[in-house]
PDB file of C-alpha atoms in Angstrom:
ATOM      1  CA  UNK A   1     -62.869  14.441 -50.395  1.00  0.00           C
ATOM      2  CA  UNK A   2     -62.649  17.828 -52.070  1.00  0.00           C
ATOM      3  CA  UNK A   3     -60.693  20.638 -50.373  1.00  0.00           C
ATOM      4  CA  UNK A   4     -61.316  24.287 -51.042  1.00  0.00           C
ATOM      5  CA  UNK A   5     -58.688  26.889 -50.107  1.00  0.00           C
ATOM      6  CA  UNK A   6     -61.419  29.454 -49.408  1.00  0.00           C
ATOM      7  CA  UNK A   7     -63.241  27.262 -46.870  1.00  0.00           C
ATOM      8  CA  UNK A   8     -62.965  27.808 -43.126  1.00  0.00           C
ATOM      9  CA  UNK A   9     -63.281  25.044 -40.495  1.00  0.00           C
ATOM     10  CA  UNK A  10     -66.987  25.645 -39.884  1.00  0.00           C
ATOM     11  CA  UNK A  11     -67.801  25.389 -43.584  1.00  0.00           C
ATOM     12  CA  UNK A  12     -68.267  29.077 -44.356  1.00  0.00           C
ATOM     13  CA  UNK A  13     -66.289  30.656 -47.134  1.00  0.00           C
ATOM     14  CA  UNK A  14     -64.033  33.562 -46.335  1.00  0.00           C
ATOM     15  CA  UNK A  15     -65.953  35.908 -48.612  1.00  0.00           C
ATOM     16  CA  UNK A  16     -69.315  35.030 -47.096  1.00  0.00           C
ATOM     17  CA  UNK A  17     -68.070  35.633 -43.548  1.00  0.00           C
ATOM     18  CA  UNK A  18     -66.627  39.106 -44.111  1.00  0.00           C
ATOM     19  CA  UNK A  19     -68.064  42.019 -45.986  1.00  0.00           C
ATOM     20  CA  UNK A  20     -65.603  42.973 -48.744  1.00  0.00           C
ATOM     21  CA  UNK A  21     -66.280  46.680 -48.067  1.00  0.00           C
ATOM     22  CA  UNK A  22     -65.562  46.479 -44.325  1.00  0.00           C
ATOM     23  CA  UNK A  23     -62.296  47.612 -42.790  1.00  0.00           C
ATOM     24  CA  UNK A  24     -60.749  45.184 -40.301  1.00  0.00           C
ATOM     25  CA  UNK A  25     -58.240  45.562 -37.505  1.00  0.00           C
ATOM     26  CA  UNK A  26     -54.868  44.374 -38.824  1.00  0.00           C
ATOM     27  CA  UNK A  27     -54.140  42.646 -35.489  1.00  0.00           C
ATOM     28  CA  UNK A  28     -57.355  40.759 -34.627  1.00  0.00           C
ATOM     29  CA  UNK A  29     -58.979  40.859 -38.103  1.00  0.00           C
ATOM     30  CA  UNK A  30     -62.317  41.996 -36.637  1.00  0.00           C
ATOM     31  CA  UNK A  31     -64.251  45.189 -37.305  1.00  0.00           C
ATOM     32  CA  UNK A  32     -66.147  45.139 -33.998  1.00  0.00           C
ATOM     33  CA  UNK A  33     -66.553  45.961 -31.066  1.00  0.00           C
ATOM     34  CA  UNK A  34     -64.087  48.864 -30.704  1.00  0.00           C
ATOM     35  CA  UNK A  35     -63.709  51.736 -33.139  1.00  0.00           C
ATOM     36  CA  UNK A  36     -60.767  51.544 -35.507  1.00  0.00           C
ATOM     37  CA  UNK A  37     -57.910  54.044 -35.310  1.00  0.00           C
ATOM     38  CA  UNK A  38     -55.009  54.833 -37.617  1.00  0.00           C
ATOM     39  CA  UNK A  39     -51.972  55.395 -35.340  1.00  0.00           C
ATOM     40  CA  UNK A  40     -49.234  55.526 -37.981  1.00  0.00           C
ATOM     41  CA  UNK A  41     -48.498  56.449 -41.579  1.00  0.00           C
ATOM     42  CA  UNK A  42     -49.750  53.212 -43.131  1.00  0.00           C
ATOM     43  CA  UNK A  43     -52.347  53.538 -45.875  1.00  0.00           C
ATOM     44  CA  UNK A  44     -55.047  51.209 -47.037  1.00  0.00           C
ATOM     45  CA  UNK A  45     -56.539  48.502 -44.877  1.00  0.00           C
ATOM     46  CA  UNK A  46     -53.212  48.003 -43.051  1.00  0.00           C
ATOM     47  CA  UNK A  47     -53.696  51.422 -41.440  1.00  0.00           C
ATOM     48  CA  UNK A  48     -56.496  50.404 -39.087  1.00  0.00           C
ATOM     49  CA  UNK A  49     -56.326  48.806 -35.653  1.00  0.00           C
ATOM     50  CA  UNK A  50     -58.389  48.710 -32.489  1.00  0.00           C
ATOM     51  CA  UNK A  51     -56.717  50.726 -29.738  1.00  0.00           C
ATOM     52  CA  UNK A  52     -56.892  47.825 -27.195  1.00  0.00           C
ATOM     53  CA  UNK A  53     -55.385  45.442 -29.778  1.00  0.00           C
ATOM     54  CA  UNK A  54     -52.541  47.878 -30.451  1.00  0.00           C
ATOM     55  CA  UNK A  55     -51.945  48.398 -26.706  1.00  0.00           C
ATOM     56  CA  UNK A  56     -51.673  44.654 -26.121  1.00  0.00           C
ATOM     57  CA  UNK A  57     -49.395  44.194 -29.132  1.00  0.00           C
ATOM     58  CA  UNK A  58     -47.092  47.046 -28.018  1.00  0.00           C
ATOM     59  CA  UNK A  59     -46.868  45.726 -24.443  1.00  0.00           C
ATOM     60  CA  UNK A  60     -46.006  42.231 -25.705  1.00  0.00           C
ATOM     61  CA  UNK A  61     -43.596  43.292 -28.441  1.00  0.00           C
ATOM     62  CA  UNK A  62     -41.645  46.208 -26.953  1.00  0.00           C
ATOM     63  CA  UNK A  63     -39.893  46.261 -23.558  1.00  0.00           C
ATOM     64  CA  UNK A  64     -40.139  50.060 -23.678  1.00  0.00           C
ATOM     65  CA  UNK A  65     -43.565  51.069 -25.088  1.00  0.00           C
ATOM     66  CA  UNK A  66     -42.364  54.628 -25.758  1.00  0.00           C
ATOM     67  CA  UNK A  67     -39.994  53.176 -28.394  1.00  0.00           C
ATOM     68  CA  UNK A  68     -42.806  51.290 -30.162  1.00  0.00           C
ATOM     69  CA  UNK A  69     -43.034  51.702 -33.909  1.00  0.00           C
ATOM     70  CA  UNK A  70     -45.069  50.334 -36.790  1.00  0.00           C
ATOM     71  CA  UNK A  71     -43.375  47.337 -38.365  1.00  0.00           C
ATOM     72  CA  UNK A  72     -44.859  48.180 -41.753  1.00  0.00           C
ATOM     73  CA  UNK A  73     -44.161  51.908 -42.229  1.00  0.00           C
ATOM     74  CA  UNK A  74     -41.528  52.180 -39.412  1.00  0.00           C
ATOM     75  CA  UNK A  75     -43.252  55.279 -37.982  1.00  0.00           C
ATOM     76  CA  UNK A  76     -42.936  55.650 -34.218  1.00  0.00           C
ATOM     77  CA  UNK A  77     -46.229  55.436 -32.297  1.00  0.00           C
ATOM     78  CA  UNK A  78     -47.115  58.403 -30.057  1.00  0.00           C
ATOM     79  CA  UNK A  79     -47.669  56.526 -26.790  1.00  0.00           C
ATOM     80  CA  UNK A  80     -48.291  57.910 -23.301  1.00  0.00           C
ATOM     81  CA  UNK A  81     -47.524  55.427 -20.520  1.00  0.00           C
ATOM     82  CA  UNK A  82     -48.141  55.279 -16.796  1.00  0.00           C
ATOM     83  CA  UNK A  83     -46.179  52.973 -14.460  1.00  0.00           C
ATOM     84  CA  UNK A  84     -48.388  50.554 -12.588  1.00  0.00           C
ATOM     85  CA  UNK A  85     -47.456  48.350  -9.624  1.00  0.00           C
ATOM     86  CA  UNK A  86     -49.511  45.556  -8.146  1.00  0.00           C
ATOM     87  CA  UNK A  87     -48.792  43.678  -4.967  1.00  0.00           C
ATOM     88  CA  UNK A  88     -49.409  40.094  -5.956  1.00  0.00           C
ATOM     89  CA  UNK A  89     -47.397  37.001  -5.191  1.00  0.00           C
ATOM     90  CA  UNK A  90     -45.568  35.747  -8.283  1.00  0.00           C
ATOM     91  CA  UNK A  91     -46.878  32.312  -9.282  1.00  0.00           C
ATOM     92  CA  UNK A  92     -43.413  30.828  -9.765  1.00  0.00           C
ATOM     93  CA  UNK A  93     -42.332  31.828  -6.231  1.00  0.00           C
ATOM     94  CA  UNK A  94     -45.416  30.662  -4.284  1.00  0.00           C
ATOM     95  CA  UNK A  95     -44.065  27.305  -2.998  1.00  0.00           C
ATOM     96  CA  UNK A  96     -40.860  28.690  -1.521  1.00  0.00           C
ATOM     97  CA  UNK A  97     -42.239  32.093  -0.519  1.00  0.00           C
ATOM     98  CA  UNK A  98     -43.710  31.013   2.821  1.00  0.00           C
ATOM     99  CA  UNK A  99     -40.524  29.171   3.798  1.00  0.00           C
ATOM    100  CA  UNK A 100     -38.284  32.085   2.806  1.00  0.00           C
ATOM    101  CA  UNK A 101     -40.563  34.629   4.485  1.00  0.00           C
ATOM    102  CA  UNK A 102     -40.378  32.704   7.775  1.00  0.00           C
ATOM    103  CA  UNK A 103     -36.588  32.419   7.446  1.00  0.00           C
ATOM    104  CA  UNK A 104     -36.178  36.165   6.813  1.00  0.00           C
ATOM    105  CA  UNK A 105     -38.512  37.021   9.708  1.00  0.00           C
ATOM    106  CA  UNK A 106     -36.562  34.762  12.075  1.00  0.00           C
ATOM    107  CA  UNK A 107     -33.298  36.301  10.825  1.00  0.00           C
ATOM    108  CA  UNK A 108     -34.555  39.852  11.477  1.00  0.00           C
ATOM    109  CA  UNK A 109     -35.816  38.956  14.957  1.00  0.00           C
ATOM    110  CA  UNK A 110     -32.551  37.124  15.718  1.00  0.00           C
ATOM    111  CA  UNK A 111     -30.554  40.181  14.578  1.00  0.00           C
ATOM    112  CA  UNK A 112     -32.626  42.421  16.846  1.00  0.00           C
ATOM    113  CA  UNK A 113     -32.186  40.134  19.860  1.00  0.00           C
ATOM    114  CA  UNK A 114     -28.427  39.741  19.320  1.00  0.00           C
ATOM    115  CA  UNK A 115     -27.972  43.502  18.894  1.00  0.00           C
ATOM    116  CA  UNK A 116     -29.868  44.364  22.071  1.00  0.00           C
ATOM    117  CA  UNK A 117     -28.109  41.558  23.964  1.00  0.00           C
ATOM    118  CA  UNK A 118     -24.689  42.851  22.903  1.00  0.00           C
ATOM    119  CA  UNK A 119     -25.600  46.364  23.984  1.00  0.00           C
ATOM    120  CA  UNK A 120     -26.957  45.118  27.332  1.00  0.00           C
ATOM    121  CA  UNK A 121     -23.921  42.901  27.997  1.00  0.00           C
ATOM    122  CA  UNK A 122     -21.504  45.682  27.096  1.00  0.00           C
ATOM    123  CA  UNK A 123     -23.332  48.221  29.221  1.00  0.00           C
ATOM    124  CA  UNK A 124     -23.584  45.923  32.275  1.00  0.00           C
ATOM    125  CA  UNK A 125     -19.962  44.627  32.129  1.00  0.00           C
ATOM    126  CA  UNK A 126     -18.221  47.881  31.316  1.00  0.00           C
ATOM    127  CA  UNK A 127     -17.761  49.580  34.639  1.00  0.00           C
ATOM    128  CA  UNK A 128     -16.081  52.686  33.256  1.00  0.00           C
ATOM    129  CA  UNK A 129     -19.041  53.267  30.912  1.00  0.00           C
ATOM    130  CA  UNK A 130     -16.856  54.521  28.069  1.00  0.00           C
ATOM    131  CA  UNK A 131     -19.384  56.487  26.013  1.00  0.00           C
ATOM    132  CA  UNK A 132     -17.436  56.342  22.728  1.00  0.00           C
ATOM    133  CA  UNK A 133     -17.190  52.543  22.725  1.00  0.00           C
ATOM    134  CA  UNK A 134     -20.838  52.250  23.657  1.00  0.00           C
ATOM    135  CA  UNK A 135     -21.860  54.660  20.882  1.00  0.00           C
ATOM    136  CA  UNK A 136     -19.797  52.679  18.372  1.00  0.00           C
ATOM    137  CA  UNK A 137     -21.504  49.437  19.455  1.00  0.00           C
ATOM    138  CA  UNK A 138     -24.960  51.028  19.144  1.00  0.00           C
ATOM    139  CA  UNK A 139     -24.143  52.363  15.666  1.00  0.00           C
ATOM    140  CA  UNK A 140     -22.848  48.952  14.509  1.00  0.00           C
ATOM    141  CA  UNK A 141     -25.937  47.171  15.867  1.00  0.00           C
ATOM    142  CA  UNK A 142     -28.233  49.746  14.250  1.00  0.00           C
ATOM    143  CA  UNK A 143     -26.505  49.257  10.892  1.00  0.00           C
ATOM    144  CA  UNK A 144     -26.843  45.477  11.250  1.00  0.00           C
ATOM    145  CA  UNK A 145     -30.557  45.808  12.031  1.00  0.00           C
ATOM    146  CA  UNK A 146     -31.122  48.195   9.101  1.00  0.00           C
ATOM    147  CA  UNK A 147     -29.327  45.859   6.695  1.00  0.00           C
ATOM    148  CA  UNK A 148     -31.451  42.905   7.826  1.00  0.00           C
ATOM    149  CA  UNK A 149     -34.690  44.884   7.394  1.00  0.00           C
ATOM    150  CA  UNK A 150     -33.581  46.212   3.993  1.00  0.00           C
ATOM    151  CA  UNK A 151     -32.855  42.633   2.868  1.00  0.00           C
ATOM    152  CA  UNK A 152     -36.280  41.540   4.131  1.00  0.00           C
ATOM    153  CA  UNK A 153     -37.984  44.457   2.350  1.00  0.00           C
ATOM    154  CA  UNK A 154     -36.147  43.686  -0.880  1.00  0.00           C
ATOM    155  CA  UNK A 155     -37.200  40.031  -0.608  1.00  0.00           C
ATOM    156  CA  UNK A 156     -40.860  41.007  -0.164  1.00  0.00           C
ATOM    157  CA  UNK A 157     -40.656  43.578  -2.982  1.00  0.00           C
ATOM    158  CA  UNK A 158     -39.022  41.173  -5.451  1.00  0.00           C
ATOM    159  CA  UNK A 159     -41.513  38.397  -4.705  1.00  0.00           C
ATOM    160  CA  UNK A 160     -44.742  40.369  -4.393  1.00  0.00           C
ATOM    161  CA  UNK A 161     -44.586  43.524  -6.509  1.00  0.00           C
ATOM    162  CA  UNK A 162     -45.365  43.135 -10.198  1.00  0.00           C
ATOM    163  CA  UNK A 163     -44.268  46.131 -12.243  1.00  0.00           C
ATOM    164  CA  UNK A 164     -46.092  46.887 -15.477  1.00  0.00           C
ATOM    165  CA  UNK A 165     -46.550  49.798 -17.790  1.00  0.00           C
ATOM    166  CA  UNK A 166     -50.062  50.774 -18.746  1.00  0.00           C
ATOM    167  CA  UNK A 167     -50.558  52.642 -21.984  1.00  0.00           C
ATOM    168  CA  UNK A 168     -52.810  55.569 -21.193  1.00  0.00           C
ATOM    169  CA  UNK A 169     -53.249  56.976 -24.686  1.00  0.00           C
ATOM    170  CA  UNK A 170     -52.190  56.275 -28.232  1.00  0.00           C
ATOM    171  CA  UNK A 171     -52.445  59.327 -30.441  1.00  0.00           C
ATOM    172  CA  UNK A 172     -54.025  58.554 -33.761  1.00  0.00           C
ATOM    173  CA  UNK A 173     -55.534  60.105 -36.812  1.00  0.00           C
ATOM    174  CA  UNK A 174     -59.310  60.012 -36.645  1.00  0.00           C
ATOM    175  CA  UNK A 175     -60.794  57.725 -39.247  1.00  0.00           C
ATOM    176  CA  UNK A 176     -63.817  58.981 -41.149  1.00  0.00           C
ATOM    177  CA  UNK A 177     -66.118  56.607 -43.064  1.00  0.00           C
ATOM    178  CA  UNK A 178     -65.189  58.318 -46.357  1.00  0.00           C
ATOM    179  CA  UNK A 179     -61.458  57.692 -45.740  1.00  0.00           C
ATOM    180  CA  UNK A 180     -62.018  54.021 -44.923  1.00  0.00           C
ATOM    181  CA  UNK A 181     -63.896  53.314 -48.128  1.00  0.00           C
ATOM    182  CA  UNK A 182     -61.331  55.238 -50.210  1.00  0.00           C
ATOM    183  CA  UNK A 183     -58.389  53.397 -48.611  1.00  0.00           C
ATOM    184  CA  UNK A 184     -60.074  50.050 -49.034  1.00  0.00           C
ATOM    185  CA  UNK A 185     -60.465  50.533 -52.747  1.00  0.00           C
ATOM    186  CA  UNK A 186     -56.878  51.853 -53.076  1.00  0.00           C
ATOM    187  CA  UNK A 187     -55.550  48.505 -51.761  1.00  0.00           C
ATOM    188  CA  UNK A 188     -57.307  46.463 -54.396  1.00  0.00           C
TER     189      UNK A 188
END
């Protein structure tokens, strides 16, 4: 069986599938469906990308999209970002989430009941009704209740809120058809 280095799996040759004069996105290697932009100082066919392809690449590659740069020319991309939060249960936490949520709810209710019971017992047993001791007990119980609700809120937040950055705009040089054909022929 004869093998040809120019053949693709479906039998087409590389040159017959792509127009040699077309400019392709350097990430997805397609010319359609989005328009191509040139967001950095690269020249030639390496200069062109689809904006959605570049957004996805930046979000996957860089923890901080504002620090994103071109790996070829090392120029920093001009990126505007917007924080985005979604309330969605993390897939890895689903099995234990219900159990933990019930446990935290019971803990918060138990803390409330104990706090009110302590206040009621103190108030009914203390005949002298020392206001300073009672105020101290109320403050301690309030702090205990707040801590339990803060822990519950943090549990819900860490298990349900997914934080992402959305790139709102990548500044780029506009690509004219004349520039694309000139750059293509400069590469060859």
